[in-house]
mmCIF file of C-alpha atoms in Angstrom:
data_model
loop_
_atom_site.group_PDB
_atom_site.id
_atom_site.type_symbol
_atom_site.label_atom_id
_atom_site.label_comp_id
_atom_site.label_asym_id
_atom_site.label_seq_id
_atom_site.Cartn_x
_atom_site.Cartn_y
_atom_site.Cartn_z
ATOM 1 C CA MET A 750 -3.451 32.421 -20.929
ATOM 2 C CA THR A 751 -6.275 30.688 -22.733
ATOM 3 C CA VAL A 752 -9.789 31.566 -21.611
ATOM 4 C CA LEU A 753 -12.811 30.375 -23.556
ATOM 5 C CA LEU A 754 -16.272 31.749 -22.853
ATOM 6 C CA MET A 755 -18.837 29.195 -23.917
ATOM 7 C CA GLN A 756 -22.116 30.945 -23.291
ATOM 8 C CA ALA A 757 -23.581 30.501 -26.745
ATOM 9 C CA ASP A 758 -24.999 27.013 -26.344
ATOM 10 C CA VAL A 759 -26.054 26.878 -22.702
ATOM 11 C CA SER A 760 -28.607 24.164 -23.331
ATOM 12 C CA PHE A 761 -25.831 21.849 -24.557
ATOM 13 C CA TRP A 762 -23.885 22.239 -21.319
ATOM 14 C CA ASP A 763 -27.077 21.921 -19.351
ATOM 15 C CA SER A 764 -27.782 18.522 -20.865
ATOM 16 C CA LEU A 765 -24.120 17.464 -20.663
ATOM 17 C CA VAL A 766 -23.214 18.437 -17.103
ATOM 18 C CA PHE A 767 -26.630 18.187 -15.445
ATOM 19 C CA ASN A 768 -28.100 15.256 -17.303
ATOM 20 C CA GLY A 769 -31.028 13.955 -15.263
ATOM 21 C CA ILE A 770 -30.943 16.928 -12.864
ATOM 22 C CA ASP A 771 -33.919 19.162 -13.688
ATOM 23 C CA GLU A 772 -33.549 21.503 -10.727
ATOM 24 C CA VAL A 773 -30.480 23.415 -12.008
ATOM 25 C CA ASP A 774 -30.036 25.900 -14.879
ATOM 26 C CA VAL A 775 -26.632 26.676 -16.419
ATOM 27 C CA GLU A 776 -25.842 30.376 -16.731
ATOM 28 C CA ALA A 777 -22.261 30.381 -18.007
ATOM 29 C CA VAL A 778 -19.334 28.020 -18.733
ATOM 30 C CA THR A 779 -15.667 29.101 -18.647
ATOM 31 C CA ALA A 780 -12.598 26.978 -19.445
ATOM 32 C CA ALA A 781 -9.206 28.162 -18.193
ATOM 33 C CA PHE A 782 -5.985 26.497 -17.003
ATOM 34 C CA GLY A 783 -7.338 22.951 -17.343
ATOM 35 C CA THR A 784 -10.495 23.672 -15.314
ATOM 36 C CA VAL A 785 -14.036 24.056 -16.550
ATOM 37 C CA ASP A 786 -16.048 26.429 -14.371
ATOM 38 C CA VAL A 787 -19.809 26.053 -14.632
ATOM 39 C CA THR A 788 -22.003 28.777 -13.143
ATOM 40 C CA ALA A 789 -25.491 27.521 -12.257
ATOM 41 C CA ARG A 790 -28.496 28.387 -10.113
ATOM 42 C CA GLY A 791 -31.728 26.774 -8.974
ATOM 43 C CA ARG A 792 -34.654 26.583 -11.349
ATOM 44 C CA ALA A 793 -37.555 26.220 -8.893
ATOM 45 C CA ALA A 794 -39.600 29.243 -7.825
ATOM 46 C CA GLY A 795 -39.602 28.196 -4.166
ATOM 47 C CA ALA A 796 -39.040 25.296 -1.758
ATOM 48 C CA ALA A 797 -40.722 23.543 1.163
ATOM 49 C CA CYS A 798 -39.577 24.122 4.725
ATOM 50 C CA PRO A 799 -37.769 21.020 6.073
ATOM 51 C CA ASP A 800 -39.431 21.378 9.511
ATOM 52 C CA CYS A 801 -43.056 22.251 8.891
ATOM 53 C CA GLY A 802 -43.252 21.401 5.184
ATOM 54 C CA ARG A 803 -44.858 24.718 4.190
ATOM 55 C CA PHE A 804 -43.965 25.941 0.689
ATOM 56 C CA SER A 805 -42.299 29.353 0.514
ATOM 57 C CA CYS A 806 -41.162 31.525 -2.388
ATOM 58 C CA ARG A 807 -39.982 34.527 -0.340
ATOM 59 C CA VAL A 808 -36.225 34.889 -0.921
ATOM 60 C CA HIS A 809 -34.292 36.094 2.117
ATOM 61 C CA ASP A 810 -30.729 35.933 0.791
ATOM 62 C CA SER A 811 -28.409 33.906 -1.454
ATOM 63 C CA TYR A 812 -24.879 32.564 -1.331
ATOM 64 C CA GLN A 813 -22.575 30.580 -3.616
ATOM 65 C CA ARG A 814 -21.284 27.035 -3.195
ATOM 66 C CA ARG A 815 -18.239 25.573 -4.962
ATOM 67 C CA LEU A 816 -18.683 21.919 -5.899
ATOM 68 C CA LYS A 817 -16.163 19.618 -7.571
ATOM 69 C CA ASP A 818 -17.657 17.321 -10.195
ATOM 70 C CA LEU A 819 -16.496 14.440 -12.354
ATOM 71 C CA PRO A 820 -13.701 15.348 -14.832
ATOM 72 C CA LEU A 821 -14.735 16.092 -18.391
ATOM 73 C CA GLY A 822 -12.357 15.452 -21.285
ATOM 74 C CA GLY A 823 -9.334 15.235 -18.995
ATOM 75 C CA GLU A 824 -10.143 18.561 -17.332
ATOM 76 C CA SER A 825 -11.493 19.253 -13.860
ATOM 77 C CA VAL A 826 -15.052 20.497 -13.544
ATOM 78 C CA VAL A 827 -16.065 22.970 -10.820
ATOM 79 C CA ILE A 828 -19.682 24.028 -10.363
ATOM 80 C CA HIS A 829 -20.338 27.458 -8.890
ATOM 81 C CA LEU A 830 -23.862 27.010 -7.594
ATOM 82 C CA THR A 831 -25.974 29.945 -6.380
ATOM 83 C CA VAL A 832 -28.146 28.849 -3.458
ATOM 84 C CA ARG A 833 -31.119 30.910 -2.252
ATOM 85 C CA ARG A 834 -32.423 31.126 1.300
ATOM 86 C CA PHE A 835 -36.185 31.287 1.741
ATOM 87 C CA LEU A 836 -38.267 32.665 4.601
ATOM 88 C CA CYS A 837 -40.705 30.314 6.321
ATOM 89 C CA GLY A 838 -44.042 32.047 6.807
ATOM 90 C CA ALA A 839 -45.480 29.630 9.396
ATOM 91 C CA GLU A 840 -45.922 31.267 12.800
ATOM 92 C CA ASN A 841 -45.438 28.121 14.857
ATOM 93 C CA CYS A 842 -42.356 26.900 12.901
ATOM 94 C CA PRO A 843 -39.080 27.244 14.852
ATOM 95 C CA ARG A 844 -37.105 27.677 11.638
ATOM 96 C CA ARG A 845 -37.133 31.199 10.197
ATOM 97 C CA THR A 846 -35.049 30.629 7.057
ATOM 98 C CA PHE A 847 -33.931 27.555 5.131
ATOM 99 C CA ALA A 848 -31.636 26.907 2.180
ATOM 100 C CA GLU A 849 -32.733 25.768 -1.249
ATOM 101 C CA PRO A 850 -32.282 21.959 -1.484
ATOM 102 C CA PHE A 851 -30.518 20.169 -4.375
ATOM 103 C CA ALA A 852 -31.174 16.529 -3.530
ATOM 104 C CA ARG A 853 -29.981 15.057 -6.855
ATOM 105 C CA LEU A 854 -26.876 17.203 -7.184
ATOM 106 C CA THR A 855 -25.327 17.290 -3.705
ATOM 107 C CA VAL A 856 -26.021 17.192 0.022
ATOM 108 C CA PRO A 857 -25.769 20.041 2.567
ATOM 109 C CA TYR A 858 -22.247 21.177 3.527
ATOM 110 C CA ALA A 859 -20.628 18.928 0.887
ATOM 111 C CA ARG A 860 -17.852 20.092 -1.439
ATOM 112 C CA PHE A 861 -18.336 17.307 -3.968
ATOM 113 C CA THR A 862 -21.276 16.365 -6.106
ATOM 114 C CA THR A 863 -23.149 13.174 -5.330
ATOM 115 C CA ARG A 864 -21.821 11.326 -8.391
ATOM 116 C CA LEU A 865 -18.232 12.272 -7.554
ATOM 117 C CA ASN A 866 -18.813 11.045 -3.997
ATOM 118 C CA HIS A 867 -19.960 7.680 -5.372
ATOM 119 C CA LEU A 868 -16.770 7.422 -7.428
ATOM 120 C CA LEU A 869 -14.587 8.214 -4.403
ATOM 121 C CA GLU A 870 -16.455 5.631 -2.321
ATOM 122 C CA ARG A 871 -15.749 2.923 -4.893
ATOM 123 C CA VAL A 872 -12.080 3.868 -5.082
ATOM 124 C CA GLY A 873 -11.783 3.975 -1.284
ATOM 125 C CA LEU A 874 -13.446 0.596 -0.861
ATOM 126 C CA ALA A 875 -11.183 -0.974 -3.480
ATOM 127 C CA LEU A 876 -7.795 0.555 -2.586
ATOM 128 C CA ALA A 877 -8.281 2.590 0.628
ATOM 129 C CA GLY A 878 -5.735 5.304 1.498
ATOM 130 C CA ARG A 879 -2.529 6.005 -0.412
ATOM 131 C CA ALA A 880 -3.131 3.626 -3.299
ATOM 132 C CA GLY A 881 -6.624 5.065 -3.804
ATOM 133 C CA ALA A 882 -5.222 8.615 -3.749
ATOM 134 C CA ARG A 883 -2.749 7.677 -6.500
ATOM 135 C CA LEU A 884 -5.548 6.221 -8.638
ATOM 136 C CA ALA A 885 -7.720 9.291 -8.009
ATOM 137 C CA GLY A 886 -4.874 11.476 -9.249
ATOM 138 C CA GLN A 887 -4.709 9.450 -12.463
ATOM 139 C CA LEU A 888 -8.473 9.985 -12.887
ATOM 140 C CA ASP A 889 -8.023 13.798 -12.536
ATOM 141 C CA VAL A 890 -9.985 13.851 -9.281
ATOM 142 C CA ASN A 891 -7.079 14.714 -6.925
ATOM 143 C CA ALA A 892 -8.527 13.455 -3.657
ATOM 144 C CA GLY A 893 -6.265 12.819 -0.672
ATOM 145 C CA ARG A 894 -6.055 9.592 1.296
ATOM 146 C CA MET A 895 -7.980 11.006 4.266
ATOM 147 C CA THR A 896 -10.748 12.169 1.939
ATOM 148 C CA LEU A 897 -11.135 8.621 0.671
ATOM 149 C CA LEU A 898 -11.058 7.178 4.187
ATOM 150 C CA ARG A 899 -13.744 9.616 5.350
ATOM 151 C CA ARG A 900 -15.940 8.531 2.461
ATOM 152 C CA VAL A 901 -15.507 4.896 3.459
ATOM 153 C CA MET A 902 -16.166 5.545 7.153
ATOM 154 C CA ALA A 903 -19.320 7.497 6.322
ATOM 155 C CA LEU A 904 -20.849 4.505 4.590
ATOM 156 C CA PRO A 905 -23.441 2.575 6.633
ATOM 157 C CA ASP A 906 -22.481 -0.849 7.935
ATOM 158 C CA PRO A 907 -23.575 -3.586 5.541
ATOM 159 C CA GLN A 908 -26.388 -5.836 6.672
ATOM 160 C CA PHE A 909 -25.459 -9.519 6.788
ATOM 161 C CA SER A 910 -27.200 -12.780 7.386
ATOM 162 C CA THR A 911 -25.908 -15.492 9.702
ATOM 163 C CA PRO A 912 -23.250 -17.427 7.761
ATOM 164 C CA ARG A 913 -23.423 -21.187 7.403
ATOM 165 C CA VAL A 914 -19.619 -21.547 7.789
ATOM 166 C CA LEU A 915 -18.220 -19.183 10.418
ATOM 167 C CA GLY A 916 -14.518 -18.401 10.734
ATOM 168 C CA VAL A 917 -13.227 -17.484 14.211
ATOM 169 C CA ASP A 918 -9.744 -16.091 14.774
ATOM 170 C CA ASP A 919 -7.975 -13.524 16.929
ATOM 171 C CA PHE A 920 -6.032 -10.432 15.896
ATOM 172 C CA ALA A 921 -3.889 -7.976 17.795
ATOM 173 C CA ILE A 922 -5.063 -4.426 18.334
ATOM 174 C CA ARG A 923 -1.849 -3.841 20.282
ATOM 175 C CA ARG A 924 0.540 -6.767 19.973
ATOM 176 C CA GLY A 925 1.222 -8.512 23.241
ATOM 177 C CA GLN A 926 -1.388 -6.505 25.181
ATOM 178 C CA THR A 927 -4.823 -6.161 23.549
ATOM 179 C CA TYR A 928 -6.452 -8.828 21.373
ATOM 180 C CA SER A 929 -9.886 -9.131 19.790
ATOM 181 C CA THR A 930 -11.829 -11.751 17.867
ATOM 182 C CA VAL A 931 -12.844 -11.386 14.238
ATOM 183 C CA LEU A 932 -15.752 -13.393 12.826
ATOM 184 C CA THR A 933 -15.769 -13.997 9.077
ATOM 185 C CA SER A 934 -17.955 -15.750 6.548
ATOM 186 C CA VAL A 935 -15.736 -18.438 5.049
ATOM 187 C CA GLU A 936 -17.932 -18.890 1.968
ATOM 188 C CA ASP A 937 -18.252 -15.174 1.143
ATOM 189 C CA HIS A 938 -14.768 -14.096 2.383
ATOM 190 C CA ARG A 939 -16.111 -11.077 4.285
ATOM 191 C CA VAL A 940 -15.976 -9.860 7.860
ATOM 192 C CA VAL A 941 -19.185 -10.486 9.795
ATOM 193 C CA ASP A 942 -18.460 -9.000 13.226
ATOM 194 C CA VAL A 943 -15.680 -8.113 15.679
ATOM 195 C CA LEU A 944 -15.756 -9.125 19.346
ATOM 196 C CA PRO A 945 -13.914 -7.019 21.956
ATOM 197 C CA THR A 946 -11.984 -9.927 23.532
ATOM 198 C CA ARG A 947 -10.834 -13.429 22.662
ATOM 199 C CA GLU A 948 -12.601 -15.190 25.514
ATOM 200 C CA ALA A 949 -15.312 -17.848 25.398
ATOM 201 C CA GLY A 950 -18.151 -15.700 26.783
ATOM 202 C CA PRO A 951 -18.552 -13.139 23.954
ATOM 203 C CA LEU A 952 -18.308 -15.859 21.296
ATOM 204 C CA ALA A 953 -20.969 -17.996 22.990
ATOM 205 C CA THR A 954 -23.271 -14.971 23.345
ATOM 206 C CA TRP A 955 -22.877 -14.085 19.668
ATOM 207 C CA LEU A 956 -23.630 -17.645 18.544
ATOM 208 C CA ILE A 957 -26.750 -17.766 20.719
ATOM 209 C CA ARG A 958 -28.016 -14.493 19.239
ATOM 210 C CA HIS A 959 -27.302 -15.660 15.668
ATOM 211 C CA PRO A 960 -28.487 -19.243 15.325
ATOM 212 C CA GLY A 961 -27.931 -21.181 12.111
ATOM 213 C CA VAL A 962 -24.151 -21.707 12.108
ATOM 214 C CA GLU A 963 -23.409 -25.245 10.914
ATOM 215 C CA ILE A 964 -19.583 -25.281 10.724
ATOM 216 C CA ILE A 965 -17.169 -23.297 12.884
ATOM 217 C CA CYS A 966 -13.690 -22.977 11.377
ATOM 218 C CA ARG A 967 -11.757 -21.733 14.381
ATOM 219 C CA ASP A 968 -8.383 -21.170 15.910
ATOM 220 C CA ARG A 969 -6.982 -23.940 18.129
ATOM 221 C CA ALA A 970 -7.402 -21.836 21.286
ATOM 222 C CA GLY A 971 -9.296 -23.536 24.084
ATOM 223 C CA ALA A 972 -11.450 -20.454 24.728
ATOM 224 C CA TYR A 973 -12.856 -20.627 21.205
ATOM 225 C CA ALA A 974 -13.603 -24.338 21.582
ATOM 226 C CA GLU A 975 -15.463 -23.694 24.830
ATOM 227 C CA GLY A 976 -17.392 -20.746 23.359
ATOM 228 C CA ALA A 977 -18.401 -22.789 20.304
ATOM 229 C CA ARG A 978 -19.607 -25.665 22.492
ATOM 230 C CA ARG A 979 -21.694 -23.344 24.646
ATOM 231 C CA GLY A 980 -23.108 -21.180 21.843
ATOM 232 C CA ALA A 981 -23.606 -23.733 19.054
ATOM 233 C CA PRO A 982 -23.418 -27.282 20.434
ATOM 234 C CA ASP A 983 -24.694 -28.819 17.170
ATOM 235 C CA ALA A 984 -22.119 -27.066 14.961
ATOM 236 C CA LEU A 985 -19.119 -28.959 13.603
ATOM 237 C CA GLN A 986 -15.776 -27.521 14.750
ATOM 238 C CA VAL A 987 -12.884 -27.761 12.285
ATOM 239 C CA ALA A 988 -9.400 -26.263 11.959
ATOM 240 C CA ASP A 989 -8.540 -24.142 8.953
ATOM 241 C CA ARG A 990 -5.616 -24.711 6.618
ATOM 242 C CA PHE A 991 -3.523 -21.844 7.959
ATOM 243 C CA HIS A 992 -3.499 -23.122 11.541
ATOM 244 C CA LEU A 993 -2.858 -26.690 10.395
ATOM 245 C CA TRP A 994 0.217 -25.590 8.467
ATOM 246 C CA GLN A 995 1.284 -23.429 11.405
ATOM 247 C CA GLY A 996 1.039 -26.403 13.793
ATOM 248 C CA ILE A 997 3.006 -28.643 11.425
ATOM 249 C CA GLY A 998 5.693 -25.977 11.065
ATOM 250 C CA ARG A 999 6.096 -25.571 14.815
ATOM 251 C CA ALA A 1000 6.278 -29.334 15.329
ATOM 252 C CA MET A 1001 8.928 -29.615 12.613
ATOM 253 C CA GLU A 1002 10.941 -26.770 14.106
ATOM 254 C CA THR A 1003 10.868 -28.406 17.540
ATOM 255 C CA CYS A 1004 11.947 -31.755 16.082
ATOM 256 C CA VAL A 1005 14.827 -30.256 14.118
ATOM 257 C CA ALA A 1006 16.013 -28.231 17.126
ATOM 258 C CA SER A 1007 16.095 -31.348 19.320
ATOM 259 C CA HIS A 1008 18.198 -33.253 16.721
ATOM 260 C CA ARG A 1009 20.591 -30.458 15.865
ATOM 261 C CA ASP A 1010 23.649 -32.544 16.792
ATOM 262 C CA CYS A 1011 22.517 -35.263 14.424
ATOM 263 C CA LEU A 1012 22.293 -32.740 11.605
ATOM 264 C CA ARG A 1013 25.818 -31.500 12.265
ATOM 265 C CA ASN A 1014 27.362 -35.022 12.096
ATOM 266 C CA PRO A 1015 25.021 -37.064 9.894
ATOM 267 C CA SER A 1016 25.729 -40.770 9.290
ATOM 268 C CA PRO A 1017 24.346 -42.876 6.416
ATOM 269 C CA SER A 1018 21.314 -45.009 7.214
ATOM 270 C CA GLY A 1019 22.102 -48.545 8.178
ATOM 271 C CA LEU A 1020 25.686 -47.796 9.323
ATOM 272 C CA SER A 1021 26.794 -47.064 12.840
ATOM 273 C CA ALA A 1022 28.955 -44.098 13.748
ATOM 274 C CA GLU A 1023 31.997 -46.405 14.241
ATOM 275 C CA ALA A 1024 31.525 -47.936 10.811
ATOM 276 C CA THR A 1025 31.278 -44.506 9.235
ATOM 277 C CA GLY A 1026 34.541 -43.443 10.831
ATOM 278 C CA GLU A 1027 36.356 -46.580 9.742
ATOM 279 C CA ALA A 1028 35.094 -46.227 6.175
ATOM 280 C CA ALA A 1029 36.454 -42.697 6.034
ATOM 281 C CA GLY A 1030 39.895 -43.892 7.198
ATOM 282 C CA ARG A 1031 39.867 -41.978 10.498
ATOM 283 C CA PRO A 1032 38.672 -42.718 14.047
ATOM 284 C CA GLN A 1033 35.086 -41.913 14.933
ATOM 285 C CA ASP A 1034 35.967 -39.333 17.568
ATOM 286 C CA ASP A 1035 38.093 -37.320 15.128
ATOM 287 C CA PRO A 1036 35.721 -36.194 12.361
ATOM 288 C CA GLU A 1037 36.932 -33.852 9.672
ATOM 289 C CA PRO A 1038 34.337 -31.097 9.298
ATOM 290 C CA ILE A 1039 33.965 -29.275 6.042
ATOM 291 C CA GLY A 1040 33.154 -25.588 5.720
ATOM 292 C CA ARG A 1041 34.434 -22.074 6.154
ATOM 293 C CA ARG A 1042 34.592 -22.366 9.924
ATOM 294 C CA ALA A 1043 36.847 -25.431 9.672
ATOM 295 C CA GLU A 1044 39.095 -23.664 7.174
ATOM 296 C CA ARG A 1045 39.492 -20.678 9.485
ATOM 297 C CA LYS A 1046 40.255 -22.939 12.450
ATOM 298 C CA LYS A 1047 42.848 -24.858 10.438
ATOM 299 C CA ALA A 1048 44.592 -21.686 9.214
ATOM 300 C CA ALA A 1049 44.637 -20.115 12.702
ATOM 301 C CA HIS A 1050 46.010 -23.319 14.282
ATOM 302 C CA ALA A 1051 48.806 -23.538 11.712
ATOM 303 C CA LEU A 1052 49.732 -19.863 12.126
ATOM 304 C CA VAL A 1053 49.898 -20.071 15.937
ATOM 305 C CA HIS A 1054 52.160 -23.118 15.867
ATOM 306 C CA GLU A 1055 54.370 -21.533 13.214
ATOM 307 C CA LEU A 1056 54.885 -18.421 15.368
ATOM 308 C CA LEU A 1057 55.568 -20.595 18.428
ATOM 309 C CA ALA A 1058 58.223 -22.478 16.478
ATOM 310 C CA GLN A 1059 59.885 -19.141 15.648
ATOM 311 C CA GLY A 1060 60.242 -18.416 19.402
ATOM 312 C CA HIS A 1061 57.469 -15.866 19.902
ATOM 313 C CA SER A 1062 55.628 -15.816 23.208
ATOM 314 C CA ARG A 1063 51.943 -16.561 23.436
ATOM 315 C CA ARG A 1064 51.131 -13.051 24.604
ATOM 316 C CA ALA A 1065 53.030 -11.545 21.665
ATOM 317 C CA ILE A 1066 51.159 -13.847 19.290
ATOM 318 C CA ALA A 1067 47.832 -12.737 20.788
ATOM 319 C CA ARG A 1068 48.737 -9.058 20.264
ATOM 320 C CA HIS A 1069 49.975 -9.724 16.733
ATOM 321 C CA LEU A 1070 46.855 -11.647 15.678
ATOM 322 C CA GLY A 1071 44.397 -9.403 17.536
ATOM 323 C CA ARG A 1072 42.952 -12.348 19.456
ATOM 324 C CA GLY A 1073 42.476 -13.068 23.120
ATOM 325 C CA LEU A 1074 45.197 -14.789 25.131
ATOM 326 C CA ASN A 1075 42.929 -17.687 26.050
ATOM 327 C CA THR A 1076 42.170 -18.274 22.371
ATOM 328 C CA VAL A 1077 45.888 -18.427 21.526
ATOM 329 C CA LEU A 1078 46.483 -20.790 24.462
ATOM 330 C CA ARG A 1079 43.694 -23.052 23.212
ATOM 331 C CA TYR A 1080 45.269 -23.238 19.754
ATOM 332 C CA ALA A 1081 48.715 -23.744 21.276
ATOM 333 C CA ARG A 1082 47.800 -26.764 23.393
ATOM 334 C CA ALA A 1083 45.765 -28.438 20.616
ATOM 335 C CA ALA A 1084 47.874 -31.044 18.825
ATOM 336 C CA THR A 1085 45.644 -30.975 15.739
ATOM 337 C CA TRP A 1086 43.294 -28.326 14.430
ATOM 338 C CA GLN A 1087 40.331 -30.704 14.780
ATOM 339 C CA GLU A 1088 40.684 -30.542 18.553
ATOM 340 C CA THR A 1089 39.865 -26.828 18.509
ATOM 341 C CA LEU A 1090 36.404 -27.640 17.146
ATOM 342 C CA ARG A 1091 35.264 -30.242 19.622
ATOM 343 C CA GLU A 1092 36.993 -28.814 22.681
ATOM 344 C CA ASN A 1093 34.515 -27.728 25.382
ATOM 345 C CA ARG A 1094 36.143 -25.575 28.004
ATOM 346 C CA PRO A 1095 34.561 -25.792 31.468
ATOM 347 C CA GLY A 1096 32.869 -22.711 32.796
ATOM 348 C CA PRO A 1097 33.478 -21.018 36.154
ATOM 349 C CA ALA A 1098 31.026 -23.393 37.902
ATOM 350 C CA ASP A 1099 32.984 -26.446 36.666
ATOM 351 C CA TRP A 1100 36.464 -25.130 37.544
ATOM 352 C CA THR A 1101 38.370 -26.762 40.345
ATOM 353 C CA PRO A 1102 41.632 -25.348 41.747
ATOM 354 C CA THR A 1103 43.872 -28.114 40.459
ATOM 355 C CA SER A 1104 47.513 -27.506 39.768
ATOM 356 C CA PRO A 1105 48.453 -27.070 36.102
ATOM 357 C CA THR A 1106 51.459 -29.002 34.875
ATOM 358 C CA TRP A 1107 54.088 -28.508 32.256
ATOM 359 C CA SER A 1108 53.760 -30.532 29.108
ATOM 360 C CA GLY A 1109 56.907 -32.407 30.089
ATOM 361 C CA GLY A 1110 55.247 -33.641 33.287
ATOM 362 C CA SER A 1111 57.055 -31.511 35.880
ATOM 363 C CA PRO A 1112 54.759 -29.942 38.490
ATOM 364 C CA ARG A 1113 54.442 -26.215 39.033
ATOM 365 C CA ASP A 1114 54.783 -25.924 42.830
ATOM 366 C CA ALA A 1115 54.192 -22.188 42.979
ATOM 367 C CA ARG A 1116 50.645 -22.661 41.648
ATOM 368 C CA ALA A 1117 49.667 -25.807 43.494
ATOM 369 C CA SER A 1118 46.810 -24.082 45.316
ATOM 370 C CA PRO A 1119 44.696 -20.931 44.940
ATOM 371 C CA ALA A 1120 46.351 -19.412 48.040
ATOM 372 C CA CYS A 1121 49.706 -19.031 46.277
ATOM 373 C CA THR A 1122 48.485 -16.905 43.390
ATOM 374 C CA GLY A 1123 50.456 -13.950 44.706
ATOM 375 C CA ASN A 1124 53.794 -15.848 44.900
ATOM 376 C CA SER A 1125 56.650 -15.197 42.583
ATOM 377 C CA SER A 1126 57.806 -17.436 39.741
ATOM 378 C CA PRO A 1127 57.819 -21.229 40.286
ATOM 379 C CA THR A 1128 60.697 -22.762 42.223
ATOM 380 C CA THR A 1129 61.528 -25.261 39.510
ATOM 381 C CA PRO A 1130 62.696 -23.773 36.231
ATOM 382 C CA PRO A 1131 60.269 -24.255 33.376
ATOM 383 C CA SER A 1132 60.959 -26.792 30.728
ATOM 384 C CA PRO A 1133 61.734 -25.469 27.246
ATOM 385 C CA THR A 1134 58.790 -27.427 25.954
ATOM 386 C CA ARG A 1135 55.332 -25.895 25.769
ATOM 387 C CA TRP A 1136 53.178 -26.056 28.861
ATOM 388 C CA SER A 1137 49.411 -26.620 28.902
ATOM 389 C CA ALA A 1138 47.559 -23.618 30.284
ATOM 390 C CA PRO A 1139 44.537 -24.136 32.530
ATOM 391 C CA ALA A 1140 41.307 -24.539 30.572
ATOM 392 C CA SER A 1141 39.224 -22.290 32.845
ATOM 393 C CA PRO A 1142 39.039 -18.537 32.173
ATOM 394 C CA LEU A 1143 39.447 -17.941 35.937
ATOM 395 C CA CYS A 1144 43.106 -18.970 35.703
ATOM 396 C CA ALA A 1145 43.925 -16.140 33.288
ATOM 397 C CA PRO A 1146 44.950 -13.659 36.088
ATOM 398 C CA LEU A 1147 47.771 -16.045 37.133
ATOM 399 C CA HIS A 1148 49.884 -14.949 34.176
ATOM 400 C CA ARG A 1149 49.515 -11.270 35.034
ATOM 401 C CA THR A 1150 50.276 -11.966 38.711
ATOM 402 C CA ARG A 1151 53.535 -13.692 37.809
ATOM 403 C CA ARG A 1152 54.660 -10.726 35.714
ATOM 404 C CA ARG A 1153 53.897 -8.173 38.458
ATOM 405 C CA CYS A 1154 55.646 -10.218 41.183
ATOM 406 C CA GLY A 1155 58.685 -10.807 39.031
ATOM 407 C CA ARG A 1156 59.509 -7.125 38.700
#
């Protein structure tokens, strides 16, 4: 443990720590564990009562305050200040005792000196909470984020003049529920005022109370346009760059979304779709897409047809591949893998109870109508060739019904 008692040259520490503060005398200075402790007391013989102003030198009591000061040589400085309480001798004064004031050093009930408070205010205004606390730690001040925020909130609101170019925009206090209006000075890049709502009335009232606005750079909301017309009819209303780019982006997104099919199958300028298909050596209605999705479709189509050629049933193929039965049926009835891409199966609203047929052309009498879904297997034996399954998902229970009735 290293403890240094530096009481020899008290006048040096008095001029170093309390430079410009004539109301404090240094009694002792101790350095230990990276902290410099300065013991000081008031120099004046008495003080004036804050209520009646009568000077008093009668000491009632004393107590000690602990004040943090600016770091010195990379070490923290703590001032142990002895404060005296004086008795007020005025008979008509409601205050009986009062504390000794130190206006240049600190304020009542504070734990920091005035100069350290100024430093924390500058850090809080520049970086605010967590970032300011990290910088304060590097400066050997060790102030938390809430300490910095309290310093900023204690500052008085800055006085402003009516801006020539006023920016009007909304912001969300609670997104989707509560919105307010922020007024900024476009030339100075600072906030001028905040309105409780984003309606036309408060904006018009503010403009009437603060005449002199020449240009209003506003949001494209109709309420702001109405409020600007009512409050400052001679002001020029313009749109800022952010909202212009936002409007262009939304218009572009809408345009691209409406022409999504054109982006999927683009054709060169000046050539029709038929000419493009003929130049590629294939019909127009059979395009050959390129991409990972097309490769997966092509591989799945080839695998399904290979397993069908080996004599496996469609249900067994679905279990083996881990796919749905309707998906396997769609691959099975597609002659080429390109048909699996452009095939649009009708939904339940588009389904009509028509009779499915075998691929060879023979009808399936047992399923000619929805009423015979509970019948047994069809009367005519199925052809060895593949049969085309119904395209609607509502026909899927027919296969399960046939298996149950056949047992």
